[in-house]
Coordinates of C-alpha atoms in Angstrom, one line a residue:
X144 CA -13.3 0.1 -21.2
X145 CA -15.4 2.9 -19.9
X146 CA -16.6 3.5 -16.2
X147 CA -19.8 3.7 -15.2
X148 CA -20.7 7.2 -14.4
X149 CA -21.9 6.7 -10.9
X150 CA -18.7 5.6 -10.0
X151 CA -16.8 9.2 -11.2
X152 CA -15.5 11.7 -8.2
X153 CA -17.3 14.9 -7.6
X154 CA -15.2 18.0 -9.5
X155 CA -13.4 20.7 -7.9
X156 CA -15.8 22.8 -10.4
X157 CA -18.9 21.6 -9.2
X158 CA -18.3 21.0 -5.1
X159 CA -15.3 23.0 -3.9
X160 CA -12.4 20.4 -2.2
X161 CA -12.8 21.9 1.2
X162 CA -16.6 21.5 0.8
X163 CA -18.7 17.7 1.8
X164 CA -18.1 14.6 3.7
X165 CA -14.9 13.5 2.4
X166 CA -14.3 10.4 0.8
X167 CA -11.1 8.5 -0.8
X168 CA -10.4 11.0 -3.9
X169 CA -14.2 12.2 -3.8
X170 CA -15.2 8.7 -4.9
X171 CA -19.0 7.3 -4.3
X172 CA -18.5 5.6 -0.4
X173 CA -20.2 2.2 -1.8
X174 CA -19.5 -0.1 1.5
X175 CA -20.7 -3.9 1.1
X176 CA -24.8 -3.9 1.8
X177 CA -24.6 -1.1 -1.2
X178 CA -26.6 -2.1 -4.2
X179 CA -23.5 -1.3 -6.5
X180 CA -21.5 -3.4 -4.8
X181 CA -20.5 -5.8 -6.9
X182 CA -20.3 -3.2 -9.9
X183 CA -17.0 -2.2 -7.9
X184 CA -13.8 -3.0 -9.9
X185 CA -11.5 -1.2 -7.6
X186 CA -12.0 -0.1 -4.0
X187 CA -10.4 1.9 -1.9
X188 CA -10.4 0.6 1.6
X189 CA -9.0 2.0 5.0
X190 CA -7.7 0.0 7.7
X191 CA -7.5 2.6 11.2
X192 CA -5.3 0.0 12.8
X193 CA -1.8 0.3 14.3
X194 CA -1.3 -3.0 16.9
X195 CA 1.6 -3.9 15.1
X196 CA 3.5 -1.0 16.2
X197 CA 6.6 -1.3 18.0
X198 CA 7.7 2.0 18.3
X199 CA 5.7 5.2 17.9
X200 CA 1.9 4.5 17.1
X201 CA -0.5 6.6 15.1
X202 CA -1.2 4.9 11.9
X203 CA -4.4 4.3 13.1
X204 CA -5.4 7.5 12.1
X205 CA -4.0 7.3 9.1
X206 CA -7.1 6.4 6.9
X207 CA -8.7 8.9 8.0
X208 CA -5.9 12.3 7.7
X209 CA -5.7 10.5 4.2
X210 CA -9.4 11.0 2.7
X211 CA -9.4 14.2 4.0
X212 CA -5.7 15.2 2.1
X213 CA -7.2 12.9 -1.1
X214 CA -10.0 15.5 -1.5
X215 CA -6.9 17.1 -3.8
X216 CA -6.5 14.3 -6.1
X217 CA -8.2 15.4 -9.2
X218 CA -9.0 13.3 -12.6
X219 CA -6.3 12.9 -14.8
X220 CA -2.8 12.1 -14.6
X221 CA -0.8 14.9 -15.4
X222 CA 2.4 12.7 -17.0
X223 CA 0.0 10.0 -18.8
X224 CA -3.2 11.9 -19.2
X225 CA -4.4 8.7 -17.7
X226 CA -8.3 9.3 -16.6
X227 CA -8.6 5.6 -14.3
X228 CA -11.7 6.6 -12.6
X229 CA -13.4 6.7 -16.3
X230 CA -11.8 3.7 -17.1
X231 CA -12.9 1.6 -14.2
X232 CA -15.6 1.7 -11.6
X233 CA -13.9 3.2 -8.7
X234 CA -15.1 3.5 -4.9
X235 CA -14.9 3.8 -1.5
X236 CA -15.9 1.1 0.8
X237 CA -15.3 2.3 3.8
X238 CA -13.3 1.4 7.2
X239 CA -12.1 -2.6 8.3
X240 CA -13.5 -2.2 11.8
X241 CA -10.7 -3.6 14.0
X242 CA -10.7 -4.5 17.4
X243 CA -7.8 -2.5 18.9
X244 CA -7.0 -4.6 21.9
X245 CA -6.7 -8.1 19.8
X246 CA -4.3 -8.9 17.1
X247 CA -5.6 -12.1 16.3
X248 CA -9.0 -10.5 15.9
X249 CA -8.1 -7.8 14.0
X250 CA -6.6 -9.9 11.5
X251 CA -9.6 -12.4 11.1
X252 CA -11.9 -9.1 11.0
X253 CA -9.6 -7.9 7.6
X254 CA -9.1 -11.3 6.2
X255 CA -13.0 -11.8 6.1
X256 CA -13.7 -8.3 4.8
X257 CA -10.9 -8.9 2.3
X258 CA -12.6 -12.4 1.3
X259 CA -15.5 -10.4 0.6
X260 CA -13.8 -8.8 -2.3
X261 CA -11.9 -11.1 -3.6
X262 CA -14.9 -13.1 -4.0
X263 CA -16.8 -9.8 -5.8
X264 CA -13.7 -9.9 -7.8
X265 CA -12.8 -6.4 -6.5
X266 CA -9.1 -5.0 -6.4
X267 CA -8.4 -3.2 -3.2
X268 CA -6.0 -0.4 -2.8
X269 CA -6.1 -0.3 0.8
X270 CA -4.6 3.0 2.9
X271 CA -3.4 1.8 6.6
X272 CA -2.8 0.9 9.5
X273 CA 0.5 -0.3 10.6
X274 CA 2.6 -3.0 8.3
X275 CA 1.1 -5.5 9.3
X276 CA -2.2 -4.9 8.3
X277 CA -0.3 -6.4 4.7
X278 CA -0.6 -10.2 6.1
X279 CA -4.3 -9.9 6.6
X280 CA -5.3 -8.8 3.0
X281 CA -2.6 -11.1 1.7
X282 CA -4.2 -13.9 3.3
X283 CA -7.3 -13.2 1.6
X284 CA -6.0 -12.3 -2.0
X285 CA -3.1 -14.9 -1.9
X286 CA -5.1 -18.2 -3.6
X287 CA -1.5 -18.7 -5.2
X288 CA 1.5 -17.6 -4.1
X289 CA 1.6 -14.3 -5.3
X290 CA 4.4 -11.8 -6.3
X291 CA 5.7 -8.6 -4.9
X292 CA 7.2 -5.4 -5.2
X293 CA 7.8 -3.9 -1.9
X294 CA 9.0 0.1 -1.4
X295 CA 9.9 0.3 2.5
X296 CA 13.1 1.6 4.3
X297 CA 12.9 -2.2 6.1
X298 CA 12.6 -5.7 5.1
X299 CA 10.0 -6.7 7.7
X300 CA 11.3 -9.7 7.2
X301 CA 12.0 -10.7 11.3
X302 CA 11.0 -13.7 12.9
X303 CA 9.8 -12.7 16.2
X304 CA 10.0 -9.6 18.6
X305 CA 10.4 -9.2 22.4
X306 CA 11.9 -13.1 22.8
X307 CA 8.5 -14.4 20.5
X308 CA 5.9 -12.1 19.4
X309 CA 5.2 -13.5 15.9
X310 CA 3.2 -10.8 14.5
X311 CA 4.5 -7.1 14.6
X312 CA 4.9 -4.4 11.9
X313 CA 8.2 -5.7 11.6
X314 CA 7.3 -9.6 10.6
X315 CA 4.6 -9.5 8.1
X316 CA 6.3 -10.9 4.9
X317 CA 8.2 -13.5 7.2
X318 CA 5.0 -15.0 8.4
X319 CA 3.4 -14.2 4.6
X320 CA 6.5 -16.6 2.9
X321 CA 6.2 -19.1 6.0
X322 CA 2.1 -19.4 4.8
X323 CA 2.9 -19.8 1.5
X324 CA 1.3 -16.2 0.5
X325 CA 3.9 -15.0 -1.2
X326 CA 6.4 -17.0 -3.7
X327 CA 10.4 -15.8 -2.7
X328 CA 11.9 -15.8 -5.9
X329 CA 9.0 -13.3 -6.7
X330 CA 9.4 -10.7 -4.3
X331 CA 11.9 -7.6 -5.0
X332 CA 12.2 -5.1 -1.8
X333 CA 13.7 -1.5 -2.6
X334 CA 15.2 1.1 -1.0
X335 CA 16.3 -0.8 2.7
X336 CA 18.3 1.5 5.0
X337 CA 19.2 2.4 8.4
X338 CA 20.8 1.1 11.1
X339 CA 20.3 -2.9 11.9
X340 CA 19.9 -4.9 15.1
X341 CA 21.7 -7.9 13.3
X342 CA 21.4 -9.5 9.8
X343 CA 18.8 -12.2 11.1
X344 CA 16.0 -10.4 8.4
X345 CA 18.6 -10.2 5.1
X346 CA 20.0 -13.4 6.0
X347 CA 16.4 -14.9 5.5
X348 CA 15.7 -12.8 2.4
X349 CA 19.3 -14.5 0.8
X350 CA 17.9 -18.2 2.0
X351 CA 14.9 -18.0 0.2
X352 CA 15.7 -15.6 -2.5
X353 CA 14.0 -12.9 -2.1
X354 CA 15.5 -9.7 -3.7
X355 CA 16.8 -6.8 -1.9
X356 CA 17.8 -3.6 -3.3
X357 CA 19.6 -1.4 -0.4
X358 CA 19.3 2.5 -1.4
X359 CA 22.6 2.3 -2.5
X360 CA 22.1 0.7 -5.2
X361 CA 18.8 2.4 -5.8
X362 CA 21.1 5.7 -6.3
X363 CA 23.8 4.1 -8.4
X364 CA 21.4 2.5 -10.7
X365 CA 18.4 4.7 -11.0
X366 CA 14.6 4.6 -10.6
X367 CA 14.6 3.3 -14.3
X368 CA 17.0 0.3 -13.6
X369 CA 16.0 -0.9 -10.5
X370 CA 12.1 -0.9 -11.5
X371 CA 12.8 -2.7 -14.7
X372 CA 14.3 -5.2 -12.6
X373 CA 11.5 -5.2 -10.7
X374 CA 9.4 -5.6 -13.4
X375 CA 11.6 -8.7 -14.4
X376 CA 11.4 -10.2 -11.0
X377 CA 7.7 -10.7 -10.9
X378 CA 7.2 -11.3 -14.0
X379 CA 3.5 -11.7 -15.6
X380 CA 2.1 -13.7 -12.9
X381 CA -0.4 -12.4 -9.9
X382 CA 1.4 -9.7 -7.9
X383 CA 0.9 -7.7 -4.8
X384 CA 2.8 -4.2 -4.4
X385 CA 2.7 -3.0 -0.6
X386 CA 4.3 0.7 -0.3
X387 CA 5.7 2.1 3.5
X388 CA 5.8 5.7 3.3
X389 CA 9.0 5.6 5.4
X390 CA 10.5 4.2 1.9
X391 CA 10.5 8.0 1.2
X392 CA 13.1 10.2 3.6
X393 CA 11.6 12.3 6.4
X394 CA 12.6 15.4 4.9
X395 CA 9.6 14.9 2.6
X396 CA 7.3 12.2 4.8
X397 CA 8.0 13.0 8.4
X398 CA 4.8 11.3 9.6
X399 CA 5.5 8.0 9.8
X400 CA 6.6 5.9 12.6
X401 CA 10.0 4.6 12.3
X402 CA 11.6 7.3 10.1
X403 CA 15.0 6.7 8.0
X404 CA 16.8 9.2 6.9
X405 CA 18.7 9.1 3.4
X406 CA 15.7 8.1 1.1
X407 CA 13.9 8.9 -2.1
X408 CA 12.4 12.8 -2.5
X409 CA 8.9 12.8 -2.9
X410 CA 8.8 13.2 -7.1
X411 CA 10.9 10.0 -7.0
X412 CA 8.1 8.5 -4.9
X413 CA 6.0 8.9 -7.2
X414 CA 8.2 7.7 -10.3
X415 CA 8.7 4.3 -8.9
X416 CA 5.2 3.9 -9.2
X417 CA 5.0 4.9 -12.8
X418 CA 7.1 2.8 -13.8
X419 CA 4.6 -0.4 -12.3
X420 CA 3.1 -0.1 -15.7
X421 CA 1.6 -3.1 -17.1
X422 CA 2.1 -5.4 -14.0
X423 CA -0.7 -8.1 -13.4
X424 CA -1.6 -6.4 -9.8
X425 CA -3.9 -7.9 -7.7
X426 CA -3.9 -5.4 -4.9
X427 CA -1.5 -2.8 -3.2
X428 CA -1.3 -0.8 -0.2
X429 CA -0.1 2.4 1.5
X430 CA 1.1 2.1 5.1
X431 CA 2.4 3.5 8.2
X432 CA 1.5 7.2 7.9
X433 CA 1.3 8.5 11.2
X434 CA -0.3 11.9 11.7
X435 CA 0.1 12.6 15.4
X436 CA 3.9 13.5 13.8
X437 CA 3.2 15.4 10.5
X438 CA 0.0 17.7 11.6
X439 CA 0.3 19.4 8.5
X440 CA -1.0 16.7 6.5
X441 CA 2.0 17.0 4.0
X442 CA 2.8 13.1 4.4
X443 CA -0.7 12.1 3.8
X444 CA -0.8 14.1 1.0
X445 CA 2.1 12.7 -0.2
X446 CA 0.6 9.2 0.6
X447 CA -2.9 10.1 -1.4
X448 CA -0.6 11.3 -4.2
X449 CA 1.3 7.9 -4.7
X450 CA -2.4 5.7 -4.0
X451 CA -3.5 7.9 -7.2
X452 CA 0.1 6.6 -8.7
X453 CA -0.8 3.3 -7.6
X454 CA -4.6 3.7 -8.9
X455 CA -3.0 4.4 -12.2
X456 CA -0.8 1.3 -12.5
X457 CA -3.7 -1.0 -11.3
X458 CA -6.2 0.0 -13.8
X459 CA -3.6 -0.1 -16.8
X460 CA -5.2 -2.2 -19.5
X461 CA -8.1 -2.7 -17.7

């Protein structure tokens, strides 16, 4: 399948990178009132929202450190020679506008918007936002329980926060399972680490069989192992993959909020995602880069650089 041209990124050879309004990985911004809306087959979305947070905010700026850093990103996958935006039509469409002082809102505001493209039959690689901006779009793409493979440094699997606060960064896949989103036995999490409050979150994963794979075992097996397991897990069927940039260790993504050390470097961040390959994905998400603690930008570059990874997998066989 070829792209329609519209839909291709402006070149480094024909507007330097530095140079224009940026948009995710110089794409056309094609938000939903555009006439080539529905000739969108993937679009990258941004959700500035970080209510979720228990701990240190700033995701909410995230969408926006992350065009800037994506203006890098060029055409072709270097490993592959993968070309996805000629294969599909490709674009940016624009910000979720939440409303920061209500959760409920919020989440009805990125469900409708993610209704919108379901409905357009658009696949969204969204950049966040906080973790829990996940249950939203899930509740939109999720017409059957879908799949998932899950990168993160925590299970977000919790019931409740601060003796009953149901909807936090750290409780999204509980409430997505409890809805009926997401099918257990589907659903593979790698690379859980750090310090625990109690085992209340694996406990749950074990009673309804979700999959965990602690970085332990991720370093004793292998990116190569542990992703064909992955591969195994979900199977053909529907899936969703939702990627924390805290699944990566702070030495190489310090701009995130709830930091772990002893993760993946940054190449293997990117090789987990390669081998996604020929997964029925429905949608996928990077979350939880914060840039009030990485200035630099190197952690939303990183985060751009693994969306491109993700863009890759998505629009395999397309």
């Amino acid at each position: 399948m070829t792209s329609d041209s519209f839909f291709h990124p402006v070149s480094g050879f024909d507007l330097p990178r530095f140079a224009g309004v940026p948009s995710f990985m110089r794409l056309p911004v094609v938000q939903p009132d555009h006439p080539r809306f529905k000739d969108v087959q993937v679009g990258l979305v941004g959700v500035p929202w970080d209510s979720g947070t228990t701990n240190r905010p700033g995701p909410r700026h995230g969408p926006r450190q992350l065009r800037d850093a994506s203006t890098m990103i060029r055409a072709q996958h270097a490993v592959t020679g993968k070309r996805p935006f000629e294969t599909v039509n490709c674009a940016d469409l624009g910000d979720v506008g939440p409303n920061p002082a209500d959760i409920q809102d919020s989440m009805a505001r990125i469900t409708a918007f993610y209704d919108r493209l379901h409905a357009n039959a658009i696949r969204p690689l969204t950049a966040g936002g906080d973790h829990l901006t996940s249950l939203p779009i899930l509740r939109a793409l999720a017409k059957q329980p879908l799949g998932m493979v899950h990168f993160d440094s925590h299970t977000d699997l919790f019931h409740s926060y601060f003796g009953g606060t149901m909807y936090t960064h750290g409780t999204p896949f509980r409430r997505a399972v409890e809805e009926g989103l997401l099918d257990p036995k589907r659903v593979i999490q790698i690379g859980i680490r750090g310090t625990m409050y109690d085992s209340e979150d694996r406990d749950f994963a074990k009673a309804e069989g979700i999959r965990i794979v602690t970085i332990e075992d991720f370093f004793a097996r292998g990116v190569e192992d542990v992703m064909a397991e992955a591969r195994e897990v979900v199977g053909t069927q529907p899936t969703y993959v939702s990627y924390d940039i805290d699944f990566v260790d702070p030495t190489f993504a310090p701009g995130t909020g709830t930091p772990e050390v002893g993760g993946p470097n940054s190449y293997q961040a990117l090789q987990v995602c390669r081998e996604l390959e020929g997964l029925n994905i429905v949608g996928a998400d990077l979350v939880e880069v914060s840039p009030p603690f990485d200035a630099s930008g190197g952690t939303a570059f990183l985060g751009v650089s693994i969306m491109f990874e993700l863009l890759c997998a998505m629009v395999d066989g397309a």
